Short mmCIF file of C-alpha atoms in Angstrom, two decimals:
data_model
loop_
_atom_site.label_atom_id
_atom_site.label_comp_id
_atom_site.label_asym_id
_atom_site.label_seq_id
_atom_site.Cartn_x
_atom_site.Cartn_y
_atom_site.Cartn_z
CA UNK A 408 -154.48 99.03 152.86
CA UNK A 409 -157.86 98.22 150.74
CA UNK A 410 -158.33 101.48 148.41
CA UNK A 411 -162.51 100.06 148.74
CA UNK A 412 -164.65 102.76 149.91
CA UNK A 413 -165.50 101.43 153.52
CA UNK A 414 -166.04 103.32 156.75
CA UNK A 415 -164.85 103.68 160.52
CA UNK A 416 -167.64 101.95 162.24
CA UNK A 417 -168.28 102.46 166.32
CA UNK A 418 -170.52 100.55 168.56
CA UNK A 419 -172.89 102.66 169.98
CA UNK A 420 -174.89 101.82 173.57
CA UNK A 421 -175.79 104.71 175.58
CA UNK A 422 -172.73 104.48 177.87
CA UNK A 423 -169.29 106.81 178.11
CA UNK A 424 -167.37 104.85 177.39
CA UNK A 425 -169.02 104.15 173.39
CA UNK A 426 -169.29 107.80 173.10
CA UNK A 427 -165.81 108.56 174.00
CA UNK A 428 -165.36 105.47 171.18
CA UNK A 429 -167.62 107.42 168.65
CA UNK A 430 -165.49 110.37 169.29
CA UNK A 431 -162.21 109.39 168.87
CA UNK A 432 -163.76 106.68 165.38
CA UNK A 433 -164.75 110.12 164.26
CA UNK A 434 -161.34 111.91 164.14
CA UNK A 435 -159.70 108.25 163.17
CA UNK A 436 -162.54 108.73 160.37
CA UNK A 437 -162.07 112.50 159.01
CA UNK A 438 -157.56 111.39 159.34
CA UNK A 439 -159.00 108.21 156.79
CA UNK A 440 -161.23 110.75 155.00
CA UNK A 441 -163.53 107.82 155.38
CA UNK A 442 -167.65 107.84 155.99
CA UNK A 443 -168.31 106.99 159.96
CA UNK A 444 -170.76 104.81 160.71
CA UNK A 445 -172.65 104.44 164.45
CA UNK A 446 -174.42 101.45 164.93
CA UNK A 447 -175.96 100.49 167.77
CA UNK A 448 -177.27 96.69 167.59
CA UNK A 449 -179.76 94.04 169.53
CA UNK A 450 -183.26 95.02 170.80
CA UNK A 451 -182.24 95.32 174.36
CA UNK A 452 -179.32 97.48 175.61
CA UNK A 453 -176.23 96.03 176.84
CA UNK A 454 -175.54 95.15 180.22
CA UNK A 455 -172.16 95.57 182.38
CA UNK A 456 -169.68 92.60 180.44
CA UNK A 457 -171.23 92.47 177.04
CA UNK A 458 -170.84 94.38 174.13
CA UNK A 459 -168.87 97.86 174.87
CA UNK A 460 -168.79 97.13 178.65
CA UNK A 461 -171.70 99.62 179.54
CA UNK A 462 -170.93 101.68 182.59
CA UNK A 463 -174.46 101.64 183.73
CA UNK A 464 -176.61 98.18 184.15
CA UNK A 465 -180.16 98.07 182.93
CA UNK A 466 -179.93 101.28 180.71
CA UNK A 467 -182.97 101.75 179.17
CA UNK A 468 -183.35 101.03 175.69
CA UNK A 469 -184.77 104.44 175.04
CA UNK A 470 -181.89 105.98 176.47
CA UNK A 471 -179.79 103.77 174.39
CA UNK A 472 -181.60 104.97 171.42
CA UNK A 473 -181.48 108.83 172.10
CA UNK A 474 -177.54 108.23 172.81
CA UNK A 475 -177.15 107.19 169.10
CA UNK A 476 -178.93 109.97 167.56
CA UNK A 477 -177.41 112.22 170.60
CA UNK A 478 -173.88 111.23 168.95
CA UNK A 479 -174.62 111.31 165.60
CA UNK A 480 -175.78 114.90 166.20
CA UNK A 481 -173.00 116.36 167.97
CA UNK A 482 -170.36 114.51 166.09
CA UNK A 483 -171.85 116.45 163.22
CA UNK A 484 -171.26 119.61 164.61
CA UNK A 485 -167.80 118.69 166.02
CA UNK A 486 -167.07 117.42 162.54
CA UNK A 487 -169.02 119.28 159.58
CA UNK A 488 -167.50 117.76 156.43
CA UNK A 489 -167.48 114.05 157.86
CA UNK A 490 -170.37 111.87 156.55
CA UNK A 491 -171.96 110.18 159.24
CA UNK A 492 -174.10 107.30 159.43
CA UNK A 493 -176.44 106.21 162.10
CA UNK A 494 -177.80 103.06 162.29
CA UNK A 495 -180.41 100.46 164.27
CA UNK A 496 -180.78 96.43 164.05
CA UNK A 497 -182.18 94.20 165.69
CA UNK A 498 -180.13 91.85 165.07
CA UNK A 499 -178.10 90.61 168.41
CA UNK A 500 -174.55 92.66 169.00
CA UNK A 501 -172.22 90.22 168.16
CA UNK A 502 -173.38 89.20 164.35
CA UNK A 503 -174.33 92.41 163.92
CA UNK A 504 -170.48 93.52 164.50
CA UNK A 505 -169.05 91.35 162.84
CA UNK A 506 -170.96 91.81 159.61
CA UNK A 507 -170.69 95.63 160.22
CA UNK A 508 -166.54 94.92 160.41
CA UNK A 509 -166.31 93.42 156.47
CA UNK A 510 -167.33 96.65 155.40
CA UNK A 511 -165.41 98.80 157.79
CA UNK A 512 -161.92 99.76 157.19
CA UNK A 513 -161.78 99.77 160.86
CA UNK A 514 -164.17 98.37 164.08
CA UNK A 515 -164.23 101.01 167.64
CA UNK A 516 -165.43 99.30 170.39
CA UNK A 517 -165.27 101.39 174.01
CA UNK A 518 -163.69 99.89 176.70
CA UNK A 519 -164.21 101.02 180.92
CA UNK A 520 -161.17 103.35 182.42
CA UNK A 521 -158.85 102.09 183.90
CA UNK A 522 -159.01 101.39 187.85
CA UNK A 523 -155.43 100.73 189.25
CA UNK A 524 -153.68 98.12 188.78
CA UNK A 525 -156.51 96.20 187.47
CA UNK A 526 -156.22 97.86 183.74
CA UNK A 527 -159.61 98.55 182.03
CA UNK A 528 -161.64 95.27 181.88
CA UNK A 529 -163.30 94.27 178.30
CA UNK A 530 -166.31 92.41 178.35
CA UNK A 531 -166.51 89.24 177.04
CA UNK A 532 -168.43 89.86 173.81
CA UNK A 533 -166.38 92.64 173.10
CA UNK A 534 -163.31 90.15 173.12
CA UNK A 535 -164.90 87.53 171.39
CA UNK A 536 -165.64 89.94 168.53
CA UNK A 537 -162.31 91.46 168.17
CA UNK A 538 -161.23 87.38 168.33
CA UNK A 539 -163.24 87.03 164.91
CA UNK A 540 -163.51 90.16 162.81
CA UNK A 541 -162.02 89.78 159.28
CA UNK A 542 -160.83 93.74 159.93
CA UNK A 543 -158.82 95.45 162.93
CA UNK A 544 -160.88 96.01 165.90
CA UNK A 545 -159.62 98.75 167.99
CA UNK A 546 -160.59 99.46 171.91
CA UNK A 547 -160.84 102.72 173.29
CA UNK A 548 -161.05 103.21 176.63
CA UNK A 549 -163.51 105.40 179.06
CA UNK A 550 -161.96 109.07 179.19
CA UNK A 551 -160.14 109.05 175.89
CA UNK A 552 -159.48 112.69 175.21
CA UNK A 553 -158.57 114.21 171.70
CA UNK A 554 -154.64 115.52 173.18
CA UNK A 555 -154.19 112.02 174.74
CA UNK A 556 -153.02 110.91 171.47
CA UNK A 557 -151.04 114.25 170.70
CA UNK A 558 -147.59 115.34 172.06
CA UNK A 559 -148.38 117.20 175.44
CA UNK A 560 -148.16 120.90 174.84
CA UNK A 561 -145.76 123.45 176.73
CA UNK A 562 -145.96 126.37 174.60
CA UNK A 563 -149.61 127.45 174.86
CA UNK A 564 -150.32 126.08 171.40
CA UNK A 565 -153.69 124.54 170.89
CA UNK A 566 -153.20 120.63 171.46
CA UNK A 567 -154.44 120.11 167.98
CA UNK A 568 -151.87 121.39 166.56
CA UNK A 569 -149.45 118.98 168.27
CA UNK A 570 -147.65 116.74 167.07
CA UNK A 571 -149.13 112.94 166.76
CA UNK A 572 -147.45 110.58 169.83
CA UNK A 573 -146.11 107.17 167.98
CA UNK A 574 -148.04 104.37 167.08
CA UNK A 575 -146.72 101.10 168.50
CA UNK A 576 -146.24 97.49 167.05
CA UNK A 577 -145.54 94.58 168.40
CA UNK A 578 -144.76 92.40 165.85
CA UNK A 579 -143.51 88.26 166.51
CA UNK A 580 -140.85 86.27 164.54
CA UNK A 581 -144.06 85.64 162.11
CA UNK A 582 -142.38 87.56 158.78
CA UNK A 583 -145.54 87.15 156.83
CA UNK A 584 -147.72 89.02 159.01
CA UNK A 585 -147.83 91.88 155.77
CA UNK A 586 -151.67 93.12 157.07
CA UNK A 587 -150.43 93.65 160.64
CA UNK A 588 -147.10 95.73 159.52
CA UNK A 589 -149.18 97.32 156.84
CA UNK A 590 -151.80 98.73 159.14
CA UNK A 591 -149.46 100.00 161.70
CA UNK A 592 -147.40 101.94 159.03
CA UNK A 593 -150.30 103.14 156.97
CA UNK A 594 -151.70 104.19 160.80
CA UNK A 595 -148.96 105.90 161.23
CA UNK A 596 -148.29 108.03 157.85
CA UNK A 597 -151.71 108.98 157.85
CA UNK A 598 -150.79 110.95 161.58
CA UNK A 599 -147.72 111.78 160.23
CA UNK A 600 -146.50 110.21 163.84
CA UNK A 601 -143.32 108.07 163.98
CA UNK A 602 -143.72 103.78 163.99
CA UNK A 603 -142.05 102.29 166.95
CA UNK A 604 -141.91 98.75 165.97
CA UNK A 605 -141.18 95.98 169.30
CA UNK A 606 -140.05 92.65 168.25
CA UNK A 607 -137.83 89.92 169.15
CA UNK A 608 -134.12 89.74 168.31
CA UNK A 609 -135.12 86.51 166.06
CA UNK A 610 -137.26 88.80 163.94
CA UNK A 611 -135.38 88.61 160.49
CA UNK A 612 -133.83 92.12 159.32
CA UNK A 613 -135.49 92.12 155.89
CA UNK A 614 -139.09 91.83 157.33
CA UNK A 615 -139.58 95.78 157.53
CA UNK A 616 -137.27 97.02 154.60
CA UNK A 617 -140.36 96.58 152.14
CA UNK A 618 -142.53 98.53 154.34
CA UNK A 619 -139.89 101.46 155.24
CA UNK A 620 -139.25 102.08 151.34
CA UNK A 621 -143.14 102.04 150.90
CA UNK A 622 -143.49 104.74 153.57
CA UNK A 623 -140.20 106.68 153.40
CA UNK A 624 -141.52 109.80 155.05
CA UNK A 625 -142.76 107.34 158.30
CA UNK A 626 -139.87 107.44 161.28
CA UNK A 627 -139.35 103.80 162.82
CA UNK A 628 -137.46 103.08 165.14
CA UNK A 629 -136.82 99.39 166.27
CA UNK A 630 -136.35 97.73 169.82
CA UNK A 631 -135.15 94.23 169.60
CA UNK A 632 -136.27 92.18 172.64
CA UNK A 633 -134.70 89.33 174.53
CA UNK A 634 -137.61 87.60 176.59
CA UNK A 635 -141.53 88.05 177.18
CA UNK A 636 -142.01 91.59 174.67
CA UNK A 637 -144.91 92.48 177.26
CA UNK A 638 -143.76 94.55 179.62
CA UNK A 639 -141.50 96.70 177.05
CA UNK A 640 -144.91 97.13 174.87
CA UNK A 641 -146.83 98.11 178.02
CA UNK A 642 -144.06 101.00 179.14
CA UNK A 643 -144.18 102.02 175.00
CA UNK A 644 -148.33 102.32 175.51
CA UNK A 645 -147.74 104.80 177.96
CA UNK A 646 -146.43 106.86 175.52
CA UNK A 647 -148.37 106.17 172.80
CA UNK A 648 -151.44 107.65 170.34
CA UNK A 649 -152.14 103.47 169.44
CA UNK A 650 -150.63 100.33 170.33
CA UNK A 651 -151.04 97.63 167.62
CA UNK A 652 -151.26 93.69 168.29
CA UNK A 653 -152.16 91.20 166.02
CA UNK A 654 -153.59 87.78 165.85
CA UNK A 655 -153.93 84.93 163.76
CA UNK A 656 -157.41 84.42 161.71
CA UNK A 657 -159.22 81.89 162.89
CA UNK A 658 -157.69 82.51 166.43
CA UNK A 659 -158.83 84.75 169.32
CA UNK A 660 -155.88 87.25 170.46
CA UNK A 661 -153.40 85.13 173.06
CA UNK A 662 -153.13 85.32 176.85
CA UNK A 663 -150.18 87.84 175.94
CA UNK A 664 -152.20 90.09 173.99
CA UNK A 665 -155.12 89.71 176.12
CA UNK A 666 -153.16 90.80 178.71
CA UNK A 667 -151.81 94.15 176.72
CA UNK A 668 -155.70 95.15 175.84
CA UNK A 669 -156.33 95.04 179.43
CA UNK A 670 -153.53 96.84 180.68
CA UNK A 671 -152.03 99.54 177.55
CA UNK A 672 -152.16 103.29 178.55
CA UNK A 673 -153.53 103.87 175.01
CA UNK A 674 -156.13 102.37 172.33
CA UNK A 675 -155.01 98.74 171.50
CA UNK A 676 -155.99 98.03 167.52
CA UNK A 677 -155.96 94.38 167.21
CA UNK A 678 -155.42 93.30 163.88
CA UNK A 679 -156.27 89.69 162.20
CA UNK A 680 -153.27 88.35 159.88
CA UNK A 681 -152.37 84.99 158.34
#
């Protein structure tokens, strides 16, 4: 990963579901030892289907503006030595997050909960920017809670102690997809959590050996798939701290991976790769 000095930046727009984004960019953040950045863009506040899928339509824009500072104040509390940075524009949501993602090591957007069978929905902006960021975009959903992405503890123990649940890649026969393996491994190592890579049985054996001597201390462990890798990636979510997709620059994330945002029991990261 870049060694640039960049930040963890969330979207911020008076709902839950961002805040629940700001709080889990903030630990992602203080694991990076990176600055975090809230930024809440556009003049008017975001409506249910745009930006970070508000929970509430016609929020008003004050609102909107004491939820930033609201965040960036008790984040600072929850998380003394982490520098935060709070942040207006006026300019509108989506060039505003996309410019804010070539400086960020890493883009939160906040996502609904889930509702049944129907997954959590992501609104259409939200999509279309995690379609075109030059960094990895990842969407947390509504409810995300610090021990959701920690081993469940039995003993008593606080849960942040626990152990880190596995990060998840899905990874296609594409061997040069080096910033997609590199991000999952580097997310992993920096939980200490173990890789579980999903792939195809075509996938050629050599394609993680670089990356395993790289990160020797990182656990992986490999499930070769015959067929559609979808449904084996959506039982692995449900066990999972992350689940990481990727998707070709210049290309919005496939029906496949569209359909593993909606539906993954965990954060999806979706990261762009030649």
């Amino acid at each position: 990963m870049s060694t640039d000095t960049r930040t963890i930046t969330v979207g911020i727009d008076g709902s839950r579901s961002s805040l629940d984004a700001a709080d889990w960019a903030a630990r992602e953040a203080q694991r990076r030892r990176l600055p975090l950045r809230l930024l809440h863009a556009g003049t008017e506040p975001a409506v249910s289907g745009g930006v970070f899928d508000i929970d509430d339509i016609g929020v008003p824009a004050g609102r909107t503006r004491a939820a930033l500072d609201r965040a960036a104040i008790e984040l600072s509390y929850a998380h003394p030595a982490l520098d935060i940075i709070a942040r207006r524009t006026a300019t509108p949501a989506v060039p505003a997050l996309l410019a804010a993602a070539v400086e960020a090591e890493t883009l939160v957007l906040g996502s609904r909960g889930r509702t049944g069978s129907a997954g959590f929905p992501v609104g259409s902006v939200a999509l279309g920017v995690a379609a075109r960021a030059d960094r990895p975009v990842v969407l947390v959903r509504a409810g995300e809670l610090p021990e959701d992405e920690r081993v469940p503890v039995v003993d008593g123990s606080p849960p942040s102690t626990a152990p880190y649940l596995p990060v998840v890649l899905g990874l296609d026969p594409d061997a040069s997809a080096d910033d997609l393996i590199g991000y999952a491994f580097d997310t992993a190592a920096v939980r200490s959590a173990p890789l579980h890579v999903v792939h195809p049985w075509t996938l050629p054996t050599s394609t993680l050996r670089p990356w395993r001597h790289r990160f020797p201390a990182t656990t992986v462990r490999e499930h070769r798939v015959d067929g559609d890798p979808g449904p084996p990636l959506l039982e692995a979510s449900a066990r999972a701290g992350l689940l990481v997709v990727g998707r070709r620059t210049g290309r919005g994330p496939g029906r496949a991976a569209r359909s593993l945002i909606r539906h993954a029991g965990c954060p999806v990261a979706v990261v762009p790769h030649d």
